[in-house]
PDB file of C-alpha atoms in Angstrom:
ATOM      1  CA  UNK A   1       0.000   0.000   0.000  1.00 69.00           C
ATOM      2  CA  UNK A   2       0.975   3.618  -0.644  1.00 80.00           C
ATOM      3  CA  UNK A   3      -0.080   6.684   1.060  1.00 88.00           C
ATOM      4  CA  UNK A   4      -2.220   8.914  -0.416  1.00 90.00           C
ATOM      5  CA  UNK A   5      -2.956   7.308  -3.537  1.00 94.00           C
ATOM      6  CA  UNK A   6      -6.446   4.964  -3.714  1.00 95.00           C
ATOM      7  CA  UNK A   7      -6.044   1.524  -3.200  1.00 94.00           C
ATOM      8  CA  UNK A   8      -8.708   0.970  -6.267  1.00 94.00           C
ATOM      9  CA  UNK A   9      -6.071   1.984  -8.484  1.00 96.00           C
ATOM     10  CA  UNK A  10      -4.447  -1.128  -9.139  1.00 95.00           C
ATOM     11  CA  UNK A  11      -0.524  -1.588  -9.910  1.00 95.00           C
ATOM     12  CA  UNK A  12      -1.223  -1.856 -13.827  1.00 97.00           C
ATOM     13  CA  UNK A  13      -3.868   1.253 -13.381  1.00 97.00           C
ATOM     14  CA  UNK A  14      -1.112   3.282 -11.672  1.00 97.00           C
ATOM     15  CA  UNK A  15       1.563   2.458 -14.202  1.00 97.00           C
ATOM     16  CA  UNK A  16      -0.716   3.304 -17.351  1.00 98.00           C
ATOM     17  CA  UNK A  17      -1.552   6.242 -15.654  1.00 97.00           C
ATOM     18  CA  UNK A  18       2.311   7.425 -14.751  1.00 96.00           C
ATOM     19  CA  UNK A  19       3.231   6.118 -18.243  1.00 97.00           C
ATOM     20  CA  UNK A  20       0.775   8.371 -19.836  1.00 97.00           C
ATOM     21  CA  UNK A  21       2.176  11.826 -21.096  1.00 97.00           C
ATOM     22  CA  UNK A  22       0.745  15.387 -21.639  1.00 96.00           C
ATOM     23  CA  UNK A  23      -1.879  15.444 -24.165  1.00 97.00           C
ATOM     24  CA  UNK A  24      -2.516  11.631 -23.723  1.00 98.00           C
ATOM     25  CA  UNK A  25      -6.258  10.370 -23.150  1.00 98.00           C
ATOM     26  CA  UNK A  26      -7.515   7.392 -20.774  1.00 98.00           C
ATOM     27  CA  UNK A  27     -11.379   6.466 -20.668  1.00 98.00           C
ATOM     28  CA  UNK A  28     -13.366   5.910 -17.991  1.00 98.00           C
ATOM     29  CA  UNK A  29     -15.834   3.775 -18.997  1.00 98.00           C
ATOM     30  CA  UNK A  30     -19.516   2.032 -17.682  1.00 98.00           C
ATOM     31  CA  UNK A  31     -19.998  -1.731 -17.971  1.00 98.00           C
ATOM     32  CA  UNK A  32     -21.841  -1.155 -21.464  1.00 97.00           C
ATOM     33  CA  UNK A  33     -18.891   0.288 -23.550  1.00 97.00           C
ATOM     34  CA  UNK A  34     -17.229  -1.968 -25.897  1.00 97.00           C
ATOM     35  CA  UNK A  35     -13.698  -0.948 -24.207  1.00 96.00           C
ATOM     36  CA  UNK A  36     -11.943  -4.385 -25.008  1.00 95.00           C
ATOM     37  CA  UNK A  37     -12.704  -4.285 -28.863  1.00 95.00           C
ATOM     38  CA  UNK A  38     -11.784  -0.554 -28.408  1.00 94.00           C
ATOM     39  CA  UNK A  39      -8.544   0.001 -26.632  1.00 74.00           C
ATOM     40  CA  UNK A  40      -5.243  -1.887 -26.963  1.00 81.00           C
ATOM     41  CA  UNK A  41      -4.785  -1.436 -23.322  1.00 93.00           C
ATOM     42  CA  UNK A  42      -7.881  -2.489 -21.576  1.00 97.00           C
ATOM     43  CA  UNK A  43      -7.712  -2.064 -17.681  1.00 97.00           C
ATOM     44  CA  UNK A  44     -10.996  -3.795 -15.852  1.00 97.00           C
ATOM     45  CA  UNK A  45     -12.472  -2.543 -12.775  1.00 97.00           C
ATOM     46  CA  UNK A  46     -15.672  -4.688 -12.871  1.00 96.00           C
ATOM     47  CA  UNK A  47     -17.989  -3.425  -9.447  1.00 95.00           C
ATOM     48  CA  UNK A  48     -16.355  -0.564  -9.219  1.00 98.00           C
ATOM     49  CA  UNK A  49     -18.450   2.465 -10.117  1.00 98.00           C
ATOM     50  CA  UNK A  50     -17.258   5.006 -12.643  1.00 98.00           C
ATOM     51  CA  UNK A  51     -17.655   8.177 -10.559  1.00 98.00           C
ATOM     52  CA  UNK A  52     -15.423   6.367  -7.997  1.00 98.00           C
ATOM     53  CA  UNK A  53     -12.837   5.623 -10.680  1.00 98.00           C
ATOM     54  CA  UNK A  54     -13.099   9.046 -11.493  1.00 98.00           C
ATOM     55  CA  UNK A  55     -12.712  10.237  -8.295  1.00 98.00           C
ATOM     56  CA  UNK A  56      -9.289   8.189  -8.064  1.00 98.00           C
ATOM     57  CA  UNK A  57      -7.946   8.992 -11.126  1.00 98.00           C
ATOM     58  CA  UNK A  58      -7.964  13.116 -10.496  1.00 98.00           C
ATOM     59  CA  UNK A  59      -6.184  12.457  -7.519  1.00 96.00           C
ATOM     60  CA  UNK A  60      -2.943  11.317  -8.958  1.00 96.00           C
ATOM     61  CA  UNK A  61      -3.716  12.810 -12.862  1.00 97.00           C
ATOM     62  CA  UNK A  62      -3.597  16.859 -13.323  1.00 97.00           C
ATOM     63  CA  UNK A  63      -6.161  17.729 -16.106  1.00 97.00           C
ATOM     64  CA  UNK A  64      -5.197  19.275 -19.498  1.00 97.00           C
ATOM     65  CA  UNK A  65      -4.980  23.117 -19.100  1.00 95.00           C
ATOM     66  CA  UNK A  66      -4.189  23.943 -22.659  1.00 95.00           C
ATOM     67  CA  UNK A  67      -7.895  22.609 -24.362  1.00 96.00           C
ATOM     68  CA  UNK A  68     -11.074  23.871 -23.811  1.00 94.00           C
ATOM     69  CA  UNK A  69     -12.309  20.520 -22.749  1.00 96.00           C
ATOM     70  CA  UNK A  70      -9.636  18.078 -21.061  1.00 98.00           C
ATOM     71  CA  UNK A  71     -13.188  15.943 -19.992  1.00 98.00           C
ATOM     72  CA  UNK A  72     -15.292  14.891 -22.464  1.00 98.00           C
ATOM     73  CA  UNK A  73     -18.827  12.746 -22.315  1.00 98.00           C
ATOM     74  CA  UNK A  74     -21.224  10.885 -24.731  1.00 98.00           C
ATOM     75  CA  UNK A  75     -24.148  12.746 -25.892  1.00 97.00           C
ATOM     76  CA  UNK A  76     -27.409  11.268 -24.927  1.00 96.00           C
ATOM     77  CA  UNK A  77     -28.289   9.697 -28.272  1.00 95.00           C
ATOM     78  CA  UNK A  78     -32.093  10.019 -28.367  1.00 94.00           C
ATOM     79  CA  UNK A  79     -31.767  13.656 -26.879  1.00 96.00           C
ATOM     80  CA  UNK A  80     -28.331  15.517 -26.895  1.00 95.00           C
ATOM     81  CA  UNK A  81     -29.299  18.118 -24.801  1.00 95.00           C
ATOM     82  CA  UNK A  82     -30.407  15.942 -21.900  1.00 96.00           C
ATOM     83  CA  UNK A  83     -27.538  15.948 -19.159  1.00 97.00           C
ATOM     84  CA  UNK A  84     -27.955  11.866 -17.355  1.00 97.00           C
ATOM     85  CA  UNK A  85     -27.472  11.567 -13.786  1.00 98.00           C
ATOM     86  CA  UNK A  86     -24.305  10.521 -13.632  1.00 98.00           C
ATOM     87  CA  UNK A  87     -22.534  13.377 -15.820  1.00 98.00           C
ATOM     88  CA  UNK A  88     -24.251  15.658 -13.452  1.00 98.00           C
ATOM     89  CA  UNK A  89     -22.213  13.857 -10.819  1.00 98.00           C
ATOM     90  CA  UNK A  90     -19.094  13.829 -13.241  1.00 98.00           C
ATOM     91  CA  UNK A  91     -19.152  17.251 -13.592  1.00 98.00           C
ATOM     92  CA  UNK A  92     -19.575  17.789  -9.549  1.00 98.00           C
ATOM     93  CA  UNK A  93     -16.603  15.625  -9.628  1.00 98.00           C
ATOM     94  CA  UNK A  94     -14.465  17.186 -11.810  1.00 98.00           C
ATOM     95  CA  UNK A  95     -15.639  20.966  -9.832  1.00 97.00           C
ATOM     96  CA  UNK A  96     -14.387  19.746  -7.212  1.00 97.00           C
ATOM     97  CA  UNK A  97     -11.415  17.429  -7.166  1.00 96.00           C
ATOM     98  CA  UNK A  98      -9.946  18.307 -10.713  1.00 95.00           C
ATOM     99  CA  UNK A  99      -6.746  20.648 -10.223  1.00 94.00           C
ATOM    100  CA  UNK A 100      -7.884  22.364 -13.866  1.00 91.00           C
ATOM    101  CA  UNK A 101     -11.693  22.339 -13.345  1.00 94.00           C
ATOM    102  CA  UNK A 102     -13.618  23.157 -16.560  1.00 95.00           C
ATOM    103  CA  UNK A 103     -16.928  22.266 -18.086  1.00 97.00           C
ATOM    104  CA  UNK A 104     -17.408  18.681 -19.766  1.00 98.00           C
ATOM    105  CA  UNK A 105     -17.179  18.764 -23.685  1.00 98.00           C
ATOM    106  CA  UNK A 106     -19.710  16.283 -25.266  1.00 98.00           C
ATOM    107  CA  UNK A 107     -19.332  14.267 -28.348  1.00 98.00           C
ATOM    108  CA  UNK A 108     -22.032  11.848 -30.700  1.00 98.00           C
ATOM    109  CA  UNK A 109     -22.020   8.742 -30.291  1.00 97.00           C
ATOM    110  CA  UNK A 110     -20.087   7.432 -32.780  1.00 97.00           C
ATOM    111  CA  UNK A 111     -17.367  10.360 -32.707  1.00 98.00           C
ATOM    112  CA  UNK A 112     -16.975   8.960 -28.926  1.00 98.00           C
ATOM    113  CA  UNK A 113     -15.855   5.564 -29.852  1.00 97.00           C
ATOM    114  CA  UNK A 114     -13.516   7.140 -32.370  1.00 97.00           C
ATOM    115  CA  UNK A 115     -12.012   9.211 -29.641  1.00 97.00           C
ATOM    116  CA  UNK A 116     -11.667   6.195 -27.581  1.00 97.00           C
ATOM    117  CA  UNK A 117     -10.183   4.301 -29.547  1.00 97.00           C
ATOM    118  CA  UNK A 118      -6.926   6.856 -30.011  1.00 97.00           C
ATOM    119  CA  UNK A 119      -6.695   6.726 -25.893  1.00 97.00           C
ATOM    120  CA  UNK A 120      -3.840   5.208 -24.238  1.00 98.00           C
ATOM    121  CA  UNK A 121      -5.931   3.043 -22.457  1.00 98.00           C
ATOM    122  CA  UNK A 122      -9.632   2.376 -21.370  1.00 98.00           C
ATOM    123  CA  UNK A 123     -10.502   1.553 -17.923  1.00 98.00           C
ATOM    124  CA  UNK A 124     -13.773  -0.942 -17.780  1.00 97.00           C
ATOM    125  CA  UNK A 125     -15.754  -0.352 -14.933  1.00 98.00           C
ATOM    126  CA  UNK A 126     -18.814  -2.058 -13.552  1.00 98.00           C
ATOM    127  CA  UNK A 127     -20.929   1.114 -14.009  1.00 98.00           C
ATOM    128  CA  UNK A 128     -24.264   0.426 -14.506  1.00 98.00           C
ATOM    129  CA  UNK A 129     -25.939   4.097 -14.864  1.00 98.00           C
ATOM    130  CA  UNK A 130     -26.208   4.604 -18.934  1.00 97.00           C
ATOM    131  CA  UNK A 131     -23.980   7.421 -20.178  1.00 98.00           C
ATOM    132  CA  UNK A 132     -20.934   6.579 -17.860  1.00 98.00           C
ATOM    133  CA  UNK A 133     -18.249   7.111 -20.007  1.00 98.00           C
ATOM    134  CA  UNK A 134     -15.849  10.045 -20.005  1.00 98.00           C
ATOM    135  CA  UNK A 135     -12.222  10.832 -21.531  1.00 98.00           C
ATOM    136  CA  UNK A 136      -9.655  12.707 -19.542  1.00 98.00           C
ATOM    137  CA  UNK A 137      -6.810  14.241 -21.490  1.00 98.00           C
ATOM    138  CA  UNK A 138      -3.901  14.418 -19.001  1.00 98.00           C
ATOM    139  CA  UNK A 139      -1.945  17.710 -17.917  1.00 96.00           C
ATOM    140  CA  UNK A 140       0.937  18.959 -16.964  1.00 95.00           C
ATOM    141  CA  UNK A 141       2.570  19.029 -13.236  1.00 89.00           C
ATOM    142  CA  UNK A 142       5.409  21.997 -12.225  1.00 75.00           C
ATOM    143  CA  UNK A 143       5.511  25.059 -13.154  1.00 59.00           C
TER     144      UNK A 143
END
């Protein structure tokens, strides 16, 4: 165990995430998302929920400051104006633990996948609650 650092990030979690560089994306994703026929590096998290892995991620990962939108979300495909519970709470999330918080981009569908499949890795969760995907595009630490 380390201090200070989540214990649901796992050892292979931690090193995608330290291995990751500025400008680099990782996925958050529910249990729905097709993140193994997506990603080449697939981490899974099954019963763990995505806010939490959320949560755990912005403690040890400083947001992109140089985008408009270092967070981005699915649209709601009948309705893309319709914000889902859960990226209420991702945005609540992101006000309050990011280090560079901003206000969640959203892409189609489709244009989502495509995005997530350029990300240096997906992280599976066991997320139930539809819509509970996001990419993070990783900052910079230091001054």
């Amino acid at each position: 165990m380390l201090h200070n650092i989540p214990p649901l990030l796992s050892p292979d979690l931690l090193h995608t995430l330290r291995a990751m560089g500025h400008g680099d994306e990782i996925v958050i994703a529910d249990a729905n998302f097709p993140a193994t026929a997506l990603g080449a590096r697939c981490h899974r998290l099954d019963g763990v929920s995505a806010t939490d892995v959320l949560e755990a991620v912005l403690c040890v990962m400083p947001l992109d400051s140089y985008v408009p939108n270092p967070a981005l979300v699915m649209e709601n495909v009948d309705d893309p104006d319709a914000v889902p519970p859960i990226v209420a709470t991702f945005q609540n999330i992101i006000n309050t633990s990011a280090d560079n918080p901003s206000v969640l981009g959203k892409l189609e569908r489709f244009a989502f996948y495509d995005r997530a499949k350029t990300a240096f890795a997906i992280v599976q969760t066991g997320e139930t609650r539809l819509y509970g995907n996001i990419i993070l595009k990783k900052g910079v630490i230091g001054t």
